[in-house]
Amino acid sequence: MRIIVARDYDEVSYKGANLIAAQIMLKPNSVMGFATGSTPEGTYQELIRRYEKGDISFKDVVSFNLDEYVGLEKDDPQSYHHYMMHNLHNFTDINKQNIYLPDGKAADLLKECKEYDSKIESYGGIDYQLLGIGTNGHIGFNEPAETISNDTMVISLAQSTIDANKRFFEKEEDVPRQALTMGVGTIFRARKVLMLVTGEGKAEILEKVLFGDITPQVPASLLRMHPDFTIIADEAAAALVKNRI
Ligand code: GLP
C-alpha cells in the first residue's frame, strides 16, 4: 500500500490524473474502473485537460463503473450514467461502445449483475480501479456488512449513505433506496486500485481504513490486503494519520 498526502483537493486531482494518465499511456487499451461522487470530479477535469493537450487518448480505453442507482433512467441527471457522460466521457474520444455501467432499470436485476461481471471478465478484468470512499467506509455501494460480497449485486443503501447522498437530490425521498454495485471481490480483482480521499469529513474513516481492523464493517479496510493499492489523501483527510504514515 502507498499513501500520498497532497496539499488540497486540487493537488489530489492533479496527482490522481497523473497516475491514471500514466496507466493509459502505458496501456492505451486499459480497462478502467471509474467512480462517481464529488471526489473524482477534479481528477476527471484534469484528465480532460490532458486529453485536450494531446497527452492521452481514450480511443481504446474501456470504461466500467462501480455502481448505479436502481430505478433511474440513464439520462436522469442523478444517474451515474449521466454523471460519467457529463463529467468525463462526453469530453474525450472514448468509443461510446466501450462505456459500461450496470443498468439500474433492467427488468431482471440479478441477471443484469451476472451479465455485468461476465462483461468485465470478457475484457480480461479491470486494469485500474479508481475509488472514492463513503463516510461509513463503503466502496462503490458496498456498505458495512457481516460478510464480503464477491460479485456485482443489488444492495440496499445504508441510512448514512442516503443522508450523505441526499445533497444531490431535491429531497431525501428522491434518493433511490437500492443500487447495483460491483462486489468487493470484483474491485479486489482489479490489478491496481487508486483511492482518492478528500476533506475533513473523511478524516475519521481514513484513520479506520489505515489503522483499524480489516473488516467488512469497514469495506475499504479490506484493500489493505490488495497487492497494488494507492491512496491519495489531502491534508484535511489525512489530519488524523499524517504523523503515523
Ligand atoms: C457514492 C458512491 C461512491 C463514492 C461515495 C463518496 O456513494 N457510490 O462510489 O465513493 O459516494 O462520494 P463523495 O466523493 O461525494 O464523498
Short mmCIF file of C-alpha atoms and ligand atoms in Angstrom, two decimals:
data_model
loop_
_atom_site.label_atom_id
_atom_site.label_comp_id
_atom_site.label_asym_id
_atom_site.label_seq_id
_atom_site.Cartn_x
_atom_site.Cartn_y
_atom_site.Cartn_z
CA MET A 1 0.00 0.00 0.00
CA ARG A 2 1.22 3.51 -0.80
CA ILE A 3 -0.13 6.71 0.70
CA ILE A 4 0.45 10.06 -0.93
CA VAL A 5 -0.54 13.15 1.02
CA ALA A 6 -1.37 16.13 -1.16
CA ARG A 7 -1.96 19.71 -0.08
CA ASP A 8 -5.59 20.08 -1.05
CA TYR A 9 -8.37 18.87 -3.34
CA ASP A 10 -6.75 20.36 -6.45
CA GLU A 11 -3.45 18.66 -5.78
CA VAL A 12 -5.22 15.33 -5.16
CA SER A 13 -6.96 15.77 -8.53
CA TYR A 14 -3.69 16.63 -10.26
CA LYS A 15 -1.81 13.68 -8.81
CA GLY A 16 -4.74 11.31 -9.37
CA ALA A 17 -4.87 12.35 -13.02
CA ASN A 18 -1.10 11.82 -13.29
CA LEU A 19 -1.43 8.20 -12.20
CA ILE A 20 -4.43 7.49 -14.43
CA ALA A 21 -2.80 9.22 -17.41
CA ALA A 22 0.35 7.15 -16.87
CA GLN A 23 -1.76 3.97 -16.89
CA ILE A 24 -3.41 4.99 -20.17
CA MET A 25 -0.06 5.97 -21.73
CA LEU A 26 1.48 2.64 -20.77
CA LYS A 27 -1.56 0.63 -21.86
CA PRO A 28 -3.77 2.60 -24.27
CA ASN A 29 -6.43 -0.13 -24.23
CA SER A 30 -6.64 -0.19 -20.44
CA VAL A 31 -9.81 -1.50 -18.85
CA MET A 32 -10.58 1.28 -16.39
CA GLY A 33 -12.90 1.12 -13.41
CA PHE A 34 -14.31 4.60 -12.77
CA ALA A 35 -16.07 6.05 -9.75
CA THR A 36 -18.66 8.75 -9.12
CA GLY A 37 -19.18 11.19 -6.26
CA SER A 38 -17.78 14.67 -5.78
CA THR A 39 -14.25 13.47 -5.00
CA PRO A 40 -13.16 12.36 -8.51
CA GLU A 41 -14.74 15.33 -10.37
CA GLY A 42 -11.50 17.34 -10.28
CA THR A 43 -9.50 14.33 -11.46
CA TYR A 44 -11.83 13.94 -14.43
CA GLN A 45 -11.39 17.63 -15.28
CA GLU A 46 -7.62 17.15 -15.21
CA LEU A 47 -7.89 14.09 -17.44
CA ILE A 48 -9.98 16.06 -19.94
CA ARG A 49 -7.31 18.77 -19.92
CA ARG A 50 -4.61 16.20 -20.68
CA TYR A 51 -6.73 14.73 -23.47
CA GLU A 52 -7.23 18.21 -24.96
CA LYS A 53 -3.49 18.85 -24.80
CA GLY A 54 -2.92 15.61 -26.71
CA ASP A 55 -1.11 13.87 -23.85
CA ILE A 56 -3.51 10.94 -23.73
CA SER A 57 -6.22 9.38 -25.85
CA PHE A 58 -9.22 7.39 -24.62
CA LYS A 59 -9.81 5.92 -28.08
CA ASP A 60 -9.06 2.35 -26.98
CA VAL A 61 -9.93 2.68 -23.29
CA VAL A 62 -12.74 0.53 -21.91
CA SER A 63 -14.69 2.07 -19.03
CA PHE A 64 -16.64 0.20 -16.36
CA ASN A 65 -18.34 1.96 -13.48
CA LEU A 66 -18.57 0.76 -9.94
CA ASP A 67 -22.26 1.22 -9.44
CA GLU A 68 -25.62 2.68 -10.42
CA TYR A 69 -28.83 3.53 -8.63
CA VAL A 70 -31.80 1.20 -9.15
CA GLY A 71 -34.76 2.77 -10.91
CA LEU A 72 -33.16 5.79 -12.58
CA GLU A 73 -33.17 6.23 -16.35
CA LYS A 74 -29.75 6.66 -17.95
CA ASP A 75 -30.47 10.28 -18.76
CA ASP A 76 -31.76 11.12 -15.28
CA PRO A 77 -29.43 13.89 -14.03
CA GLN A 78 -28.90 11.90 -10.80
CA SER A 79 -27.92 8.67 -12.54
CA TYR A 80 -24.28 7.66 -12.55
CA HIS A 81 -24.55 7.13 -16.29
CA HIS A 82 -25.42 10.81 -16.67
CA TYR A 83 -22.62 11.74 -14.24
CA MET A 84 -19.98 9.85 -16.24
CA MET A 85 -21.08 11.30 -19.57
CA HIS A 86 -21.16 14.85 -18.20
CA ASN A 87 -18.01 14.68 -16.09
CA LEU A 88 -15.75 12.72 -18.44
CA HIS A 89 -16.89 10.69 -21.42
CA ASN A 90 -18.57 13.44 -23.46
CA PHE A 91 -15.29 15.35 -23.46
CA THR A 92 -12.87 12.65 -24.65
CA ASP A 93 -12.50 10.47 -27.72
CA ILE A 94 -13.66 7.31 -25.94
CA ASN A 95 -15.58 4.92 -28.16
CA LYS A 96 -19.14 5.08 -26.78
CA GLN A 97 -19.42 1.29 -27.31
CA ASN A 98 -16.74 0.88 -24.65
CA ILE A 99 -18.69 2.58 -21.84
CA TYR A 100 -20.32 0.22 -19.37
CA LEU A 101 -22.40 0.86 -16.27
CA PRO A 102 -24.82 -1.50 -14.59
CA ASP A 103 -28.37 -0.82 -15.82
CA GLY A 104 -30.46 0.23 -12.83
CA LYS A 105 -33.63 -0.05 -14.95
CA ALA A 106 -33.02 -3.65 -16.03
CA ALA A 107 -36.16 -5.80 -15.72
CA ASP A 108 -34.15 -8.60 -14.12
CA LEU A 109 -31.59 -7.00 -11.82
CA LEU A 110 -29.89 -10.26 -10.80
CA LYS A 111 -29.38 -11.20 -14.42
CA GLU A 112 -28.01 -7.71 -15.06
CA CYS A 113 -25.46 -8.19 -12.24
CA LYS A 114 -24.29 -11.53 -13.68
CA GLU A 115 -24.00 -10.07 -17.16
CA TYR A 116 -22.02 -7.12 -15.84
CA ASP A 117 -19.46 -9.42 -14.24
CA SER A 118 -19.28 -11.53 -17.42
CA LYS A 119 -18.68 -8.39 -19.45
CA ILE A 120 -15.81 -7.35 -17.17
CA GLU A 121 -14.33 -10.84 -17.43
CA SER A 122 -14.68 -10.82 -21.22
CA TYR A 123 -12.22 -7.90 -21.27
CA GLY A 124 -9.80 -9.78 -19.01
CA GLY A 125 -10.74 -7.91 -15.81
CA ILE A 126 -10.10 -4.36 -14.69
CA ASP A 127 -6.60 -2.97 -15.04
CA TYR A 128 -7.02 0.16 -12.97
CA GLN A 129 -9.80 0.87 -10.50
CA LEU A 130 -10.45 4.39 -9.23
CA LEU A 131 -12.36 4.69 -5.95
CA GLY A 132 -13.74 7.29 -3.60
CA ILE A 133 -14.91 6.32 -0.14
CA GLY A 134 -18.16 6.82 1.75
CA THR A 135 -18.02 8.33 5.23
CA ASN A 136 -19.01 4.88 6.54
CA GLY A 137 -16.14 3.23 4.65
CA HIS A 138 -18.17 1.98 1.70
CA ILE A 139 -16.54 1.41 -1.67
CA GLY A 140 -18.83 1.52 -4.68
CA PHE A 141 -22.02 0.84 -2.78
CA ASN A 142 -20.58 -2.00 -0.68
CA GLU A 143 -21.98 -0.94 2.66
CA PRO A 144 -20.62 -2.09 6.05
CA ALA A 145 -21.79 -5.70 6.49
CA GLU A 146 -21.11 -9.03 8.16
CA THR A 147 -19.82 -10.67 5.03
CA ILE A 148 -17.86 -9.67 1.96
CA SER A 149 -19.70 -9.80 -1.33
CA ASN A 150 -17.82 -11.22 -4.24
CA ASP A 151 -19.70 -10.29 -7.40
CA THR A 152 -21.84 -7.44 -8.66
CA MET A 153 -25.10 -7.39 -6.74
CA VAL A 154 -28.20 -5.47 -5.72
CA ILE A 155 -27.85 -3.72 -2.37
CA SER A 156 -29.96 -1.57 -0.08
CA LEU A 157 -28.32 1.73 0.77
CA ALA A 158 -27.39 2.35 4.41
CA GLN A 159 -29.21 5.27 6.04
CA SER A 160 -25.83 7.03 6.42
CA THR A 161 -25.33 6.79 2.64
CA ILE A 162 -28.83 8.11 1.96
CA ASP A 163 -28.03 11.01 4.30
CA ALA A 164 -24.67 11.67 2.62
CA ASN A 165 -26.02 11.49 -0.93
CA LYS A 166 -29.30 13.38 -0.46
CA ARG A 167 -27.44 16.63 -1.18
CA PHE A 168 -27.53 15.67 -4.86
CA PHE A 169 -31.33 15.26 -4.85
CA GLU A 170 -34.17 17.71 -4.32
CA LYS A 171 -35.44 15.86 -1.27
CA GLU A 172 -34.42 12.81 0.74
CA GLU A 173 -37.40 10.76 -0.53
CA ASP A 174 -35.96 11.07 -4.04
CA VAL A 175 -32.77 9.17 -3.14
CA PRO A 176 -33.13 5.64 -4.54
CA ARG A 177 -33.05 3.03 -1.78
CA GLN A 178 -31.26 0.41 -3.84
CA ALA A 179 -28.29 0.25 -6.14
CA LEU A 180 -26.29 -2.19 -8.23
CA THR A 181 -22.65 -2.35 -7.25
CA MET A 182 -19.56 -4.28 -8.15
CA GLY A 183 -18.76 -6.54 -5.20
CA VAL A 184 -15.65 -6.12 -3.09
CA GLY A 185 -14.36 -9.22 -4.92
CA THR A 186 -14.83 -7.55 -8.30
CA ILE A 187 -12.98 -4.47 -7.04
CA PHE A 188 -10.27 -6.60 -5.45
CA ARG A 189 -9.58 -8.41 -8.70
CA ALA A 190 -8.54 -5.11 -10.34
CA ARG A 191 -4.79 -5.15 -10.95
CA LYS A 192 -4.29 -1.71 -9.46
CA VAL A 193 -6.55 0.29 -7.16
CA LEU A 194 -6.37 4.04 -6.54
CA MET A 195 -8.47 5.63 -3.82
CA LEU A 196 -8.94 9.39 -3.50
CA VAL A 197 -9.86 10.79 -0.10
CA THR A 198 -10.52 14.48 0.45
CA GLY A 199 -11.89 16.81 3.09
CA GLU A 200 -12.02 16.76 6.87
CA GLY A 201 -15.28 14.79 6.76
CA LYS A 202 -13.26 11.75 5.64
CA ALA A 203 -10.50 12.01 8.30
CA GLU A 204 -12.10 9.61 10.79
CA ILE A 205 -12.87 6.94 8.25
CA LEU A 206 -9.39 7.20 6.73
CA GLU A 207 -7.90 6.55 10.15
CA LYS A 208 -10.08 3.42 10.49
CA VAL A 209 -9.19 2.25 6.99
CA LEU A 210 -5.47 2.55 7.70
CA PHE A 211 -5.20 1.61 11.35
CA GLY A 212 -8.43 -0.13 12.36
CA ASP A 213 -9.34 -3.80 11.97
CA ILE A 214 -9.51 -5.23 8.49
CA THR A 215 -13.21 -5.98 8.43
CA PRO A 216 -16.24 -5.94 6.10
CA GLN A 217 -17.71 -3.49 8.64
CA VAL A 218 -15.25 -1.01 7.07
CA PRO A 219 -15.24 -2.26 3.48
CA ALA A 220 -12.31 -0.05 2.37
CA SER A 221 -10.08 -1.58 5.07
CA LEU A 222 -10.05 -4.81 3.06
CA LEU A 223 -7.99 -3.05 0.43
CA ARG A 224 -5.00 -3.06 2.78
CA MET A 225 -4.59 -6.65 1.58
CA HIS A 226 -4.62 -5.67 -2.10
CA PRO A 227 -1.18 -6.10 -3.73
CA ASP A 228 -1.24 -2.74 -5.55
CA PHE A 229 -3.27 -0.21 -3.57
CA THR A 230 -2.55 3.52 -3.58
CA ILE A 231 -4.32 6.23 -1.59
CA ILE A 232 -4.05 9.92 -2.37
CA ALA A 233 -5.42 12.00 0.51
CA ASP A 234 -5.41 15.72 1.06
CA GLU A 235 -4.07 17.26 4.28
CA ALA A 236 -7.57 17.63 5.71
CA ALA A 237 -8.49 13.95 5.21
CA ALA A 238 -5.04 12.85 6.43
CA ALA A 239 -5.17 15.03 9.56
CA LEU A 240 -5.54 12.08 11.98
CA VAL A 241 -2.94 9.85 10.32
CA LYS A 242 -0.24 12.02 8.85
CA ASN A 243 2.14 11.64 11.79
CA ARG A 244 1.82 7.87 11.57
CA ILE A 245 2.43 7.20 7.88
C1 GLP B 1 -21.26 7.34 -3.53
C2 GLP B 1 -20.58 6.38 -4.50
C3 GLP B 1 -19.18 6.03 -4.05
C4 GLP B 1 -18.43 7.29 -3.62
C5 GLP B 1 -19.15 7.92 -2.46
C6 GLP B 1 -18.44 9.14 -1.89
O1 GLP B 1 -21.94 6.70 -2.51
N1 GLP B 1 -21.31 5.18 -4.69
O2 GLP B 1 -18.50 5.37 -5.11
O3 GLP B 1 -17.11 6.97 -3.27
O4 GLP B 1 -20.44 8.31 -2.93
O5 GLP B 1 -18.85 10.29 -2.53
P1 GLP B 1 -18.13 11.70 -2.38
O6 GLP B 1 -16.88 11.59 -3.21
O7 GLP B 1 -19.11 12.65 -2.96
O8 GLP B 1 -17.85 11.90 -0.95
#
